[in-house]
Coordinates of C-alpha atoms and ligand atoms in Angstrom, one line a residue:
M1 CA -22.4 49.5 -138.0
D2 CA -24.7 46.7 -139.3
L3 CA -23.9 43.6 -137.3
G4 CA -25.4 41.4 -139.9
I5 CA -27.5 39.4 -137.5
R6 CA -31.0 40.7 -138.1
G7 CA -33.5 37.8 -138.1
K8 CA -31.2 35.5 -136.1
R9 CA -32.6 33.8 -132.9
G10 CA -30.9 34.4 -129.5
L11 CA -31.2 33.2 -126.0
V12 CA -30.1 35.5 -123.2
C13 CA -30.1 34.0 -119.7
A14 CA -30.6 36.0 -116.4
A15 CA -31.7 39.0 -118.4
S16 CA -34.5 40.9 -116.6
K17 CA -31.9 43.5 -115.5
G18 CA -28.2 44.3 -115.2
L19 CA -25.7 42.9 -117.7
G20 CA -28.0 40.2 -119.1
R21 CA -30.5 42.9 -119.9
G22 CA -27.9 45.1 -121.5
C23 CA -27.0 42.2 -123.8
A24 CA -30.6 41.5 -124.6
E25 CA -31.3 45.2 -125.5
A26 CA -28.2 45.4 -127.8
L27 CA -29.1 42.1 -129.6
A28 CA -32.7 43.2 -130.0
E29 CA -31.4 46.6 -131.4
A30 CA -29.5 44.5 -134.0
G31 CA -32.7 42.8 -135.0
V32 CA -32.3 39.5 -133.1
D33 CA -35.5 37.7 -132.0
L34 CA -35.0 36.6 -128.4
V35 CA -35.9 34.2 -125.6
I36 CA -35.0 35.9 -122.3
N37 CA -34.9 34.3 -118.9
S38 CA -34.8 35.1 -115.2
R39 CA -36.6 33.7 -112.1
T40 CA -39.1 36.5 -111.2
E41 CA -42.0 36.1 -113.6
S42 CA -43.4 39.6 -113.4
E43 CA -40.0 41.2 -114.0
I44 CA -39.0 39.0 -117.0
V45 CA -42.4 39.5 -118.6
E46 CA -42.2 43.2 -118.3
T47 CA -38.6 43.3 -119.6
A48 CA -39.6 41.3 -122.6
R49 CA -42.6 43.6 -123.3
Q50 CA -40.3 46.7 -123.1
I51 CA -37.6 45.3 -125.3
A52 CA -40.0 44.0 -127.9
E53 CA -41.8 47.4 -128.0
R54 CA -38.6 49.4 -128.2
H55 CA -36.8 47.4 -130.9
G56 CA -39.7 45.7 -132.8
V57 CA -38.4 42.2 -132.4
C58 CA -40.1 39.1 -131.0
V59 CA -39.1 38.5 -127.3
T60 CA -40.3 35.5 -125.4
P61 CA -39.9 35.6 -121.6
V62 CA -39.3 32.4 -119.6
A63 CA -39.4 32.5 -115.8
A64 CA -37.1 29.8 -114.6
D65 CA -34.0 29.2 -112.5
I66 CA -31.3 28.6 -115.1
T67 CA -29.0 26.8 -112.6
T68 CA -31.5 23.9 -112.3
D69 CA -32.0 21.0 -114.8
E70 CA -35.7 21.7 -114.7
G71 CA -35.4 25.4 -115.3
R72 CA -32.9 24.9 -118.2
A73 CA -35.2 22.3 -119.8
R74 CA -38.0 24.9 -119.9
V75 CA -35.8 27.6 -121.3
L76 CA -34.3 25.3 -123.9
E77 CA -37.8 24.2 -125.0
A78 CA -38.8 27.8 -125.6
A79 CA -35.5 28.6 -127.3
G80 CA -35.6 25.8 -129.9
Q81 CA -33.1 26.3 -132.7
T82 CA -30.9 29.1 -131.4
D83 CA -28.1 31.0 -133.3
I84 CA -26.9 33.1 -130.4
L85 CA -26.5 32.1 -126.8
V86 CA -25.5 34.4 -123.9
T87 CA -25.0 32.5 -120.6
N88 CA -25.4 34.3 -117.3
A89 CA -26.7 33.7 -113.8
G90 CA -26.5 35.4 -110.4
G91 CA -23.1 35.4 -108.8
P92 CA -22.1 33.5 -105.6
P93 CA -22.2 35.4 -102.3
P94 CA -19.0 36.9 -100.8
G95 CA -17.4 35.2 -97.8
D96 CA -14.2 33.9 -96.3
W97 CA -12.3 30.9 -97.7
R98 CA -12.1 29.2 -94.3
D99 CA -15.9 28.9 -94.1
W100 CA -16.9 27.5 -97.5
T101 CA -18.2 24.0 -97.5
R102 CA -18.3 21.4 -100.2
E103 CA -22.0 22.3 -100.7
D104 CA -21.1 26.0 -101.2
F105 CA -18.6 25.0 -103.9
I106 CA -21.0 22.7 -105.6
R107 CA -23.7 25.4 -105.7
A108 CA -21.3 27.9 -107.2
I109 CA -19.9 25.5 -109.7
D110 CA -23.4 24.5 -110.7
A111 CA -24.5 28.1 -111.1
N112 CA -21.5 29.7 -112.7
M113 CA -19.8 26.9 -114.5
L114 CA -21.9 23.8 -115.2
S115 CA -25.1 25.6 -116.2
A116 CA -23.2 27.4 -118.9
V117 CA -21.6 24.2 -120.0
A118 CA -25.0 22.4 -120.1
L119 CA -26.5 25.2 -122.3
M120 CA -23.5 25.0 -124.7
Q121 CA -23.8 21.2 -124.8
A122 CA -27.5 21.6 -125.7
L123 CA -27.3 24.4 -128.3
V124 CA -23.8 24.4 -129.9
P125 CA -24.3 21.0 -131.8
G126 CA -27.3 22.6 -133.6
M127 CA -25.3 25.7 -134.4
M128 CA -22.5 23.5 -135.8
D129 CA -25.0 21.6 -138.0
R130 CA -26.3 24.8 -139.4
G131 CA -22.8 26.2 -139.9
W132 CA -23.2 29.4 -137.8
G133 CA -23.4 30.3 -134.1
R134 CA -22.2 32.7 -131.5
V135 CA -21.8 32.1 -127.7
V136 CA -20.9 34.7 -125.1
N137 CA -20.4 33.7 -121.5
I138 CA -20.6 36.4 -118.9
T139 CA -17.9 35.6 -116.4
S140 CA -15.9 38.1 -114.3
Q141 CA -12.7 40.1 -114.0
S142 CA -12.0 37.6 -111.2
V143 CA -10.8 35.2 -113.8
R144 CA -7.8 37.4 -114.6
S145 CA -7.2 38.6 -111.0
P146 CA -8.9 37.0 -108.0
I147 CA -11.2 39.0 -105.7
A148 CA -10.5 37.8 -102.2
A149 CA -14.1 37.8 -100.9
L150 CA -15.4 36.1 -104.0
G151 CA -13.5 32.9 -103.9
L152 CA -16.5 30.9 -104.9
S153 CA -16.8 33.0 -108.0
N154 CA -13.1 32.9 -108.7
T155 CA -13.2 29.1 -108.6
A156 CA -16.3 28.4 -110.7
R157 CA -15.6 31.0 -113.4
T158 CA -12.0 29.9 -113.9
G159 CA -13.3 26.4 -114.5
L160 CA -15.7 27.7 -117.1
T161 CA -12.9 29.6 -118.8
G162 CA -10.8 26.5 -119.0
F163 CA -13.6 24.6 -120.6
V164 CA -14.3 27.4 -123.2
A165 CA -10.6 27.6 -124.0
G166 CA -10.6 24.0 -125.2
M167 CA -14.1 23.6 -126.8
S168 CA -14.1 27.0 -128.6
R169 CA -11.2 25.7 -130.8
Q170 CA -13.1 22.5 -131.6
V171 CA -16.2 24.2 -132.9
A172 CA -14.8 27.3 -134.7
G173 CA -14.4 25.3 -137.9
H174 CA -18.2 24.9 -138.0
G175 CA -18.8 28.7 -138.0
V176 CA -19.4 28.8 -134.2
C177 CA -17.5 31.4 -132.2
V178 CA -17.4 31.0 -128.4
N179 CA -16.0 33.8 -126.2
N180 CA -16.3 35.2 -122.7
I181 CA -16.8 38.7 -121.5
L182 CA -15.2 39.5 -118.1
P183 CA -17.1 42.4 -116.4
G184 CA -15.3 44.6 -113.9
I185 CA -17.6 46.7 -111.7
H186 CA -20.8 47.7 -113.5
A187 CA -23.6 49.8 -112.2
T188 CA -26.2 47.1 -111.5
D189 CA -28.0 45.7 -108.5
R190 CA -25.1 43.2 -108.0
A191 CA -22.7 46.2 -107.7
V192 CA -25.0 47.8 -105.1
S193 CA -25.1 44.6 -103.0
L194 CA -21.3 44.4 -103.1
D195 CA -21.1 48.1 -102.1
K196 CA -23.3 47.2 -99.2
G197 CA -20.9 44.4 -98.2
V198 CA -18.0 46.9 -98.1
S199 CA -20.1 49.4 -96.2
D200 CA -21.2 46.8 -93.6
K201 CA -17.7 45.4 -93.2
Q202 CA -16.0 48.7 -92.8
G203 CA -18.8 50.6 -91.0
I204 CA -18.9 53.3 -93.7
S205 CA -21.9 54.7 -95.7
L206 CA -23.0 53.1 -99.0
D207 CA -21.9 56.3 -100.7
Q208 CA -18.4 56.1 -99.2
A209 CA -18.2 52.4 -100.1
R210 CA -19.1 53.2 -103.8
Q211 CA -16.6 56.1 -103.9
Q212 CA -13.9 53.8 -102.5
R213 CA -14.6 51.2 -105.1
Q214 CA -14.9 53.7 -107.9
A215 CA -11.4 55.1 -107.0
T216 CA -9.9 51.7 -107.9
I217 CA -11.0 52.2 -111.5
P218 CA -8.9 54.4 -113.8
T219 CA -12.1 55.7 -115.5
G220 CA -13.4 56.8 -112.1
T221 CA -16.8 55.3 -112.8
Y222 CA -18.7 52.0 -112.8
G223 CA -19.3 50.4 -116.2
D224 CA -22.6 50.9 -118.0
P225 CA -24.7 47.8 -118.7
G226 CA -25.7 49.2 -122.1
D227 CA -22.1 49.6 -123.2
F228 CA -21.5 46.0 -121.9
G229 CA -24.4 44.8 -124.1
A230 CA -23.0 46.6 -127.1
A231 CA -19.7 44.7 -126.7
C232 CA -21.6 41.4 -126.4
A233 CA -23.6 42.2 -129.6
F234 CA -20.4 42.8 -131.4
L235 CA -19.0 39.4 -130.3
C236 CA -22.3 38.0 -131.8
S237 CA -21.9 39.8 -135.1
Q238 CA -20.9 38.5 -138.5
Q239 CA -17.7 40.6 -138.2
A240 CA -16.7 38.7 -135.1
R241 CA -16.1 35.5 -137.1
F242 CA -12.3 35.6 -136.4
I243 CA -12.6 36.1 -132.6
V244 CA -12.4 32.6 -131.0
G245 CA -11.9 31.6 -127.4
Q246 CA -11.1 35.1 -126.1
N247 CA -11.7 36.7 -122.8
L248 CA -12.7 40.3 -123.2
L249 CA -12.0 42.3 -120.1
L250 CA -14.4 45.3 -119.6
D251 CA -13.2 46.9 -116.4
G252 CA -12.4 50.6 -117.0
G253 CA -8.7 49.7 -116.8
A254 CA -9.0 48.4 -113.2
L255 CA -6.7 45.4 -113.6
N256 CA -3.2 46.8 -113.8
V257 CA -1.9 44.3 -116.4
T258 CA 0.0 44.6 -119.7
I259 CA -2.0 41.9 -121.6
Ligands
LIG1 P1 -28.0 41.8 -111.4 O1 -28.1 43.2 -111.8 O2 -28.2 41.4 -110.0 O3 -29.0 41.0 -112.3 C1 -29.0 39.6 -112.2 C2 -30.0 39.1 -113.2 O4 -30.0 37.6 -113.2 C3 -31.5 39.4 -112.8 O5 -32.2 39.5 -114.0 C4 -31.9 38.1 -112.0 O6 -33.3 38.0 -112.0 C5 -31.2 37.1 -112.9 N1 -30.9 35.8 -112.2 C6 -30.2 35.7 -111.0 N2 -30.1 34.4 -110.7 C7 -30.7 33.7 -111.7 C8 -30.9 32.3 -111.9 N3 -30.5 31.4 -111.0 N4 -31.7 31.9 -113.0 C9 -32.1 32.9 -113.9 N5 -31.9 34.2 -113.7 C10 -31.2 34.6 -112.6 O7 -26.5 41.2 -111.7 P2 -25.4 41.7 -112.8 O8 -24.6 42.7 -112.2 O9 -26.1 41.9 -114.1 O10 -24.5 40.4 -112.8 C11 -24.6 39.4 -113.8 C12 -23.5 38.4 -113.6 O11 -22.2 39.1 -113.8 C13 -23.4 37.8 -112.2 O12 -23.0 36.5 -112.3 C14 -22.3 38.7 -111.5 O13 -21.7 38.0 -110.5 C15 -21.4 38.9 -112.7 N6 -20.6 40.1 -112.5 C16 -21.1 41.3 -112.3 C17 -20.3 42.4 -112.0 C18 -20.9 43.8 -111.8 O14 -20.2 44.6 -111.3 N7 -22.2 44.0 -112.0 C19 -18.9 42.2 -112.0 C20 -18.4 41.0 -112.2 C21 -19.2 39.9 -112.5 P3 -34.1 37.1 -110.9 O15 -33.5 37.5 -109.6 O16 -35.5 37.5 -111.0 O17 -33.8 35.7 -111.3

């Protein structure tokens, strides 16, 4: 399917690997010129080179921490007029609700709620002026069903979801569609580090921890970052113009819910 976005300009945050990279690859395949970001310079530069070579689009890497004002300023300067925004950042660490301090909450809310809000505040007004835009926020299945050890993530991402629910309806009349994708467990470094948390806590091997977590998913597998990226690219397509303020759960059926 032609997504109708060849020649558009996109910004994908936290994209040197994992889900962000999956989104960058799929948008590049659809012909979108990209600015991509993550903190480790050598990795983001190499990722940009590979994506540009594979898909024949222009890809500009920016090494910066997207959760800081200074990092966002540098990313936004490189991005300029952007038609497509994918917000993403590393997730908060697991832990116990009894231990989290105010500073822990502020850090998580800054990283997984307010940095996405700030990026939308910076870029969506320009999209509205030009009459076209797409925003996809990478959140988590924890928005629909809390994950006990990830209370910091549950809290911050639910806040972002509430913000998007309201603002997406205010910008849709200007041709801008804002939606969220909620990943269940995908085969990325983040999944390995959470496997490791389970293996350490239960005194089992990494392999056993993965099998245990896979068994909670009806497909019996972890999700593929490339498939995740394809869903993101569709939400950024022309054909997604009637999809507004939605939360697309990609979890292999893991959440046992009717809607
Ligand atoms: P990943 O494979 O660990 O990749 C994270 C990417 O983000 C890397 O490119 C990393 O590069 C970059 N990054 C991390 N912190 C950053 C920051 N502050 N500023 C800029 N770039 C940053 O993680 P993932 O699995 O793709 O997860 C992406 C998001 O989805 C996370 O928020 C995660 O919690 C959430 N999520 C993932 C899953 C899953 O199963 N994979 C499930 C639910 C939710 P640098 O380290 O070089 O910056």
